[in-house]
PDB file of C-alpha atoms in Angstrom:
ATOM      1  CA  UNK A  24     152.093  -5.699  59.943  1.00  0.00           C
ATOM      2  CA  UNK A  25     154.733  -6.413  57.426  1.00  0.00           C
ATOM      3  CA  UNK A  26     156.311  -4.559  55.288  1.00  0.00           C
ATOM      4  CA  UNK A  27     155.317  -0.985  54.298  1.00  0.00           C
ATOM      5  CA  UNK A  28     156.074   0.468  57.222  1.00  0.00           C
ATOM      6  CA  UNK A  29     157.333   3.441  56.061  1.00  0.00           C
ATOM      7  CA  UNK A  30     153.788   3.823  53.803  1.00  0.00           C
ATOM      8  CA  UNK A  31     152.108   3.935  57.054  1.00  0.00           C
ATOM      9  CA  UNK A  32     153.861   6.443  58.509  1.00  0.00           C
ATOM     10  CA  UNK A  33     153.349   8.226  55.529  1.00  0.00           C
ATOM     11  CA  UNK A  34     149.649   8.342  56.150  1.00  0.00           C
ATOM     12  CA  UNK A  35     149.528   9.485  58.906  1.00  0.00           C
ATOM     13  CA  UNK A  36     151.877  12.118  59.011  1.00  0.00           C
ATOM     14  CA  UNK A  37     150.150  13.292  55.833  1.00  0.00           C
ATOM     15  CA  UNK A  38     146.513  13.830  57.655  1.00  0.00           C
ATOM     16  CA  UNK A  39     148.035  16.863  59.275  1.00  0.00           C
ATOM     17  CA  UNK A  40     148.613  18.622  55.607  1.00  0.00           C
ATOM     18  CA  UNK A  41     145.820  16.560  53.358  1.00  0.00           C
ATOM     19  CA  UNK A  42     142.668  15.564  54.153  1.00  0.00           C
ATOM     20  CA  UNK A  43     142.287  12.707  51.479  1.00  0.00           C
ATOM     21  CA  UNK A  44     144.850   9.841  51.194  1.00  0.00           C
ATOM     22  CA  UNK A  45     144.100   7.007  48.565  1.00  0.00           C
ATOM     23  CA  UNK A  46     146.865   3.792  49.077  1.00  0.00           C
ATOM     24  CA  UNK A  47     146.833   2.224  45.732  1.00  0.00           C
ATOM     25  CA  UNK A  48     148.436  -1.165  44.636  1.00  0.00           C
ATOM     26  CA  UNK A  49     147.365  -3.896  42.915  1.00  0.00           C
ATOM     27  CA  UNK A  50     145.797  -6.994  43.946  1.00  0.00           C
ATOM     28  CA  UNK A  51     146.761  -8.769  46.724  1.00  0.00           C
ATOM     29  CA  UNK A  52     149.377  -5.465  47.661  1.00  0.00           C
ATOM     30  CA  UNK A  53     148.494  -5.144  50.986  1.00  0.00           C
ATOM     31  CA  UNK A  54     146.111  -1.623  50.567  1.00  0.00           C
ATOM     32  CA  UNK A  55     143.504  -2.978  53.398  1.00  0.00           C
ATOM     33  CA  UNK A  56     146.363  -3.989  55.322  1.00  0.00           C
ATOM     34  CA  UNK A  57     148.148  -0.687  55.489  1.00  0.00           C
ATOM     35  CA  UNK A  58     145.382   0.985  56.374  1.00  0.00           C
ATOM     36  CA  UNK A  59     144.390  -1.425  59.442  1.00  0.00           C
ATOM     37  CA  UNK A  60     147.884  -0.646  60.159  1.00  0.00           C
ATOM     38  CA  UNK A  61     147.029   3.390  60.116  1.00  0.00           C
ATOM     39  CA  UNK A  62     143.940   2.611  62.273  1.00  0.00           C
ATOM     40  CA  UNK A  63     145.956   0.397  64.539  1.00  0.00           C
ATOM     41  CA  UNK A  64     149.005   2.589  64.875  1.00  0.00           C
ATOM     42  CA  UNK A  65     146.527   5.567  65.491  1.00  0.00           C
ATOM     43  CA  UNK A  66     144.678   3.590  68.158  1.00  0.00           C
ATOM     44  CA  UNK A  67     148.227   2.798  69.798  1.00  0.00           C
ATOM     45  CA  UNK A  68     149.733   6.764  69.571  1.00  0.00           C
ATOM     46  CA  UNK A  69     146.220   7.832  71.571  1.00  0.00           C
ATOM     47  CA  UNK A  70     146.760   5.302  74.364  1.00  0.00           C
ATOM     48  CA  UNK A  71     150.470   6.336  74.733  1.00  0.00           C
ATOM     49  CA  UNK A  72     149.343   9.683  74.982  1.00  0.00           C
ATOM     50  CA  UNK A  73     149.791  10.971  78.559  1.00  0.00           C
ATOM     51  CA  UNK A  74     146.637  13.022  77.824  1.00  0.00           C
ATOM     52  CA  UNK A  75     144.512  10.586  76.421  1.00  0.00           C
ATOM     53  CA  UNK A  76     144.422  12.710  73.125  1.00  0.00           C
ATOM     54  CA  UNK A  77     142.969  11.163  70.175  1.00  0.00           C
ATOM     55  CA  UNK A  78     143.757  12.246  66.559  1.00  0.00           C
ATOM     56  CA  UNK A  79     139.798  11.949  65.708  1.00  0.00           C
ATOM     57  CA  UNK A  80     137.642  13.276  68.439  1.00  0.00           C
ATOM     58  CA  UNK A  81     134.456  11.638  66.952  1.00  0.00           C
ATOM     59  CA  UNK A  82     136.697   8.279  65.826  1.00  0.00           C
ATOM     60  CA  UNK A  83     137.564   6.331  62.911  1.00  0.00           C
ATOM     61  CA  UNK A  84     134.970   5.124  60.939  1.00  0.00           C
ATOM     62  CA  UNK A  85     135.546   1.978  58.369  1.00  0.00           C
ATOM     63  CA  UNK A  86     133.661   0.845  54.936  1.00  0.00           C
ATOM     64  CA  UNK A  87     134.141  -2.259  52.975  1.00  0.00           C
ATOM     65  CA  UNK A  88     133.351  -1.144  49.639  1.00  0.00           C
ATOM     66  CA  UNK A  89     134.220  -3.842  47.164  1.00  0.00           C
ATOM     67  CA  UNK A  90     132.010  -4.709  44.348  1.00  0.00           C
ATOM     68  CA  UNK A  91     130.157  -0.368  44.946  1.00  0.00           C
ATOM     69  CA  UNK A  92     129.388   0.228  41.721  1.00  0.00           C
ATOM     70  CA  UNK A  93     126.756   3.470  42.388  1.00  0.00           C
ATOM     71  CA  UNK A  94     127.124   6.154  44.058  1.00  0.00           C
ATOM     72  CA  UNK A  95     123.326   5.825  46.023  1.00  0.00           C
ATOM     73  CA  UNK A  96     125.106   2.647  47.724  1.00  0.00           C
ATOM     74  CA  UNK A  97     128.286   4.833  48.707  1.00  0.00           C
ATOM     75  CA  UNK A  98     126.127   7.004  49.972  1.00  0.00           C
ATOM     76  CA  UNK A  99     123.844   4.669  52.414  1.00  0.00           C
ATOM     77  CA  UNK A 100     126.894   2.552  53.367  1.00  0.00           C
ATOM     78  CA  UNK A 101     128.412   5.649  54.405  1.00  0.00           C
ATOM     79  CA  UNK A 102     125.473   6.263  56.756  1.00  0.00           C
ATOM     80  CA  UNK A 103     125.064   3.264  57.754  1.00  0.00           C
ATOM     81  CA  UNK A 104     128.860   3.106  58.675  1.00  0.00           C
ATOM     82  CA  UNK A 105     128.382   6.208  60.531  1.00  0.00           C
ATOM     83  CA  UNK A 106     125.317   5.245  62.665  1.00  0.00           C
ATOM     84  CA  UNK A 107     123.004   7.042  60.657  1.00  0.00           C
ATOM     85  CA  UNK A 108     119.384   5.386  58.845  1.00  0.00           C
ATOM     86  CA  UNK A 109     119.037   8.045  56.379  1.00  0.00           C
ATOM     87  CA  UNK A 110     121.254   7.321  52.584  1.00  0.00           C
ATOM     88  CA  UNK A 111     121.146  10.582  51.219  1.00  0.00           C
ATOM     89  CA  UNK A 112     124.683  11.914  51.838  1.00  0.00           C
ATOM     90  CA  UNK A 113     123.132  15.075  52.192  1.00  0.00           C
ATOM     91  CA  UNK A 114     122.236  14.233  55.013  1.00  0.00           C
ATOM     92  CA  UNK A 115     124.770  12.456  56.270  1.00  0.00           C
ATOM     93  CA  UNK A 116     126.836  15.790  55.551  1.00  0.00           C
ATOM     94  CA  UNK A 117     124.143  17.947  57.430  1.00  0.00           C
ATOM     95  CA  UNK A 118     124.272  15.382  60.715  1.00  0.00           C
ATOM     96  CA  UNK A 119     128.154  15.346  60.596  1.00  0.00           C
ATOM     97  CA  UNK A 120     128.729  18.893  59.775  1.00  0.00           C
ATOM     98  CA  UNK A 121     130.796  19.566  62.745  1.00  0.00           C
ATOM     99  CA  UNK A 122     132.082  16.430  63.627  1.00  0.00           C
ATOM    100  CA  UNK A 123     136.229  15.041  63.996  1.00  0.00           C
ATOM    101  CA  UNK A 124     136.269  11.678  62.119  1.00  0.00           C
ATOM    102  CA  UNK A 125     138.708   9.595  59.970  1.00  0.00           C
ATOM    103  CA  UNK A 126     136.754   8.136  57.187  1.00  0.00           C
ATOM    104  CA  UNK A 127     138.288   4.919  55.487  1.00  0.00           C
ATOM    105  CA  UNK A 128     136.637   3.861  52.287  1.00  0.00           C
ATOM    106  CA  UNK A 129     138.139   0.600  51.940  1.00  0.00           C
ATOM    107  CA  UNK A 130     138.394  -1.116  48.418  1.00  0.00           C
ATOM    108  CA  UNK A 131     137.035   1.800  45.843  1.00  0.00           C
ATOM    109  CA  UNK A 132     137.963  -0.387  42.616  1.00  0.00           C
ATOM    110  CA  UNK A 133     134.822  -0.897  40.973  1.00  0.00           C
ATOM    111  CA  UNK A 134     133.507   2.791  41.613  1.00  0.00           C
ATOM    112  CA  UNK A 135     136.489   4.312  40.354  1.00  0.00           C
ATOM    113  CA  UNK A 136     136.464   2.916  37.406  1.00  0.00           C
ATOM    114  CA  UNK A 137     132.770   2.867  36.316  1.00  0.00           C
ATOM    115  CA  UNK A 138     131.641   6.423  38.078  1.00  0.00           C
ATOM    116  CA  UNK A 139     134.954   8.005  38.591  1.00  0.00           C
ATOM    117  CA  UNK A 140     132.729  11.427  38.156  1.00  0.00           C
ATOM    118  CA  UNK A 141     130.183  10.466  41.024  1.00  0.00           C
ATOM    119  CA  UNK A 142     133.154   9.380  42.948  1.00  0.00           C
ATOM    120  CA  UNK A 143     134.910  13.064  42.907  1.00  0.00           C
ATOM    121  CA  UNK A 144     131.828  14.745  43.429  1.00  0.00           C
ATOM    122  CA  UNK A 145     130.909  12.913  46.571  1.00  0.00           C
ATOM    123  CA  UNK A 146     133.962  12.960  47.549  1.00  0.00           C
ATOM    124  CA  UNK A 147     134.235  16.847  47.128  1.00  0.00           C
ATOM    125  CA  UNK A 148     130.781  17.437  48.759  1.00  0.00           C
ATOM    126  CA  UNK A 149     131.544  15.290  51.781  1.00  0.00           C
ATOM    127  CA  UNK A 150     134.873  17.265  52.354  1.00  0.00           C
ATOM    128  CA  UNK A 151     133.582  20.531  51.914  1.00  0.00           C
ATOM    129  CA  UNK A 152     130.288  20.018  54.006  1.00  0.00           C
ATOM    130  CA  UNK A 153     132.353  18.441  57.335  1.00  0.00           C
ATOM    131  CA  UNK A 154     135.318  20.269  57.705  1.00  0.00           C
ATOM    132  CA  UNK A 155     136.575  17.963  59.939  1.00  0.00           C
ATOM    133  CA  UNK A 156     136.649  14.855  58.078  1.00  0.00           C
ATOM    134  CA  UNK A 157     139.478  13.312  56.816  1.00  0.00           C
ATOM    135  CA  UNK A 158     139.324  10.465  54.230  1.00  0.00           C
ATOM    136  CA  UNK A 159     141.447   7.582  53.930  1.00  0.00           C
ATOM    137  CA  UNK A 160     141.024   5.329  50.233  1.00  0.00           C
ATOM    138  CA  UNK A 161     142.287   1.873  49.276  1.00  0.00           C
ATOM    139  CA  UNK A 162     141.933   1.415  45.752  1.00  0.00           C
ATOM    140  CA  UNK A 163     144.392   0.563  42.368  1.00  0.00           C
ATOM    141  CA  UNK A 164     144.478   4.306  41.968  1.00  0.00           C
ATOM    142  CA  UNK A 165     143.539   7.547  42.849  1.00  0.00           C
ATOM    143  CA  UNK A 166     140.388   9.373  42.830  1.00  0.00           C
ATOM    144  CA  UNK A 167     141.258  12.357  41.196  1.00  0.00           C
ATOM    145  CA  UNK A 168     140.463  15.129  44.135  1.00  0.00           C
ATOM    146  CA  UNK A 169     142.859  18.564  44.196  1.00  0.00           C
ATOM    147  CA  UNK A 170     145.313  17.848  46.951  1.00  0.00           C
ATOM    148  CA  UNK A 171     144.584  14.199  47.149  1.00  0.00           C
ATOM    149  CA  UNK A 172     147.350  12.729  48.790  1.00  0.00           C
ATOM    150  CA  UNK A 173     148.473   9.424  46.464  1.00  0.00           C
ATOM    151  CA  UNK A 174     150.627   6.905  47.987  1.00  0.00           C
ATOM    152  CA  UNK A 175     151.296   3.803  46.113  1.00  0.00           C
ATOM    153  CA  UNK A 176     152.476   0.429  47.787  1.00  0.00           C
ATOM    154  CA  UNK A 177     155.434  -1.654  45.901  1.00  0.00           C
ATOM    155  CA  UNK A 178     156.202  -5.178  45.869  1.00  0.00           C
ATOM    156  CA  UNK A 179     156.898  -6.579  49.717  1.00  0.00           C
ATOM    157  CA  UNK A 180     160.397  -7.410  49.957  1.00  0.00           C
ATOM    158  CA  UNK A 181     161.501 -11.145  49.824  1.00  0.00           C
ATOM    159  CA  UNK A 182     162.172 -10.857  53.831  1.00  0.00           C
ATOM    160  CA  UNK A 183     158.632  -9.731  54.607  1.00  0.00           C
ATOM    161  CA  UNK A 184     157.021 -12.238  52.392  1.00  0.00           C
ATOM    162  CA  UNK A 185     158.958 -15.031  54.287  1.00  0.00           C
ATOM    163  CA  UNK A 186     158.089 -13.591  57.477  1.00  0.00           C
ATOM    164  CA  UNK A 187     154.533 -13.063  56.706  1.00  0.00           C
ATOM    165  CA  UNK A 188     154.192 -16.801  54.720  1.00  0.00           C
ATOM    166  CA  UNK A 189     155.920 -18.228  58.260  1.00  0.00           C
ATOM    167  CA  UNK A 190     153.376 -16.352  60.257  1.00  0.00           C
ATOM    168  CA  UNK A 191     149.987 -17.549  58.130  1.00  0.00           C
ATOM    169  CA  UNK A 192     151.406 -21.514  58.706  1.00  0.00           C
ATOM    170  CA  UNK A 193     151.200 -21.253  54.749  1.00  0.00           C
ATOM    171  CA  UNK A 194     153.682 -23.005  52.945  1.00  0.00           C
ATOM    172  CA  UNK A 195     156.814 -21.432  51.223  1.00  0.00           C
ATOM    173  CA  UNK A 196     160.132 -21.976  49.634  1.00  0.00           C
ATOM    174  CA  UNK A 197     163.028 -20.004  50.390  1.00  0.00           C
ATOM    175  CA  UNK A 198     165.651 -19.111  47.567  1.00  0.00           C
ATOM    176  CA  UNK A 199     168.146 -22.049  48.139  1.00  0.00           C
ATOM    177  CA  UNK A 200     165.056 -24.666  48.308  1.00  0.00           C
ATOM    178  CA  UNK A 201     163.491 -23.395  44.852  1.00  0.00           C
ATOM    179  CA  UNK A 202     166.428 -24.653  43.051  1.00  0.00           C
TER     180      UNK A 202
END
């Protein structure tokens, strides 16, 4: 993982005081990246763990959600991410009422901006239904929830693009060749 480092650590450190983290950034900023990087770095801290202790008892849980634009196909994708046949999240909120689960709703954009009101309040039910859930977002801004946790990603240094152009096998120009 390149870059953003330090956002990672962020996130995670943050799940012990908020249970909602949204990474924003732009296009192309590396949101779905930092938070494989979360997952993976999670993953890694539970099997260095002489105790085999895992942050999320019940696991981490992952949604693509590009291109959700209602809040019905949140709520089945949720299930359906979670195991579960049924789409009413009320449901989904009965069945997983005392579960231990990190939630990632990967790539929020088009829901945030055309049912930012759904968004909250499904959001808000979810949390306050499974007390143990914590909820990780990638989208170009937050969601609006009290104590959401916002972290925004900058521009990737000129180093880590370099390294992370090298690593692809895409092409790329350093400084001194551009001129």
């Amino acid at each position: 993982f390149w870059g953003h480092n330090d956002t990672v650590l962020h996130v995670i450190e943050g799940f012990s005081h908020v249970r909602m983290t949204t990474i924003c950034g732009g296009i192309g900023s590396g949101k779905t990246a930092a938070a494989e990087a979360v997952v993976f770095t999670l993953q890694e801290r539970a099997r260095n763990d002489p105790d085999g202790r895992y942050m999320y008892e019940d696991g981490v849980h992952m949604a693509r959600c590009s291109n959700m634009d209602s809040i019905d196909r949140l709520a089945f994708l949720i299930a359906r991410t979670l195991g579960q046949m049924t789409p009413r999240i009320e449901d989904t909120i009965a069945i997983n009422a005392n579960a231990n689960f990190l939630l990632i709703l990967d790539g929020l954009k088009t829901l945030v901006t055309v049912d930012p009101h759904g968004l909250r309040k499904i959001m808000e039910q979810m949390m306050e239904g499974i007390p143990g859930l914590t909820i990780l977002v990638t989208c170009p801004r937050g969601v609006g929830i009290p104590f959401e946790n916002v972290v925004g990603l900058g521009r990737l240094s000129d180093t880590d693009v370099a390294s992370l152009m090298r690593q692809s096998g895409a092409p790329y120009f350093t400084a001194s060749e551009r001129l």
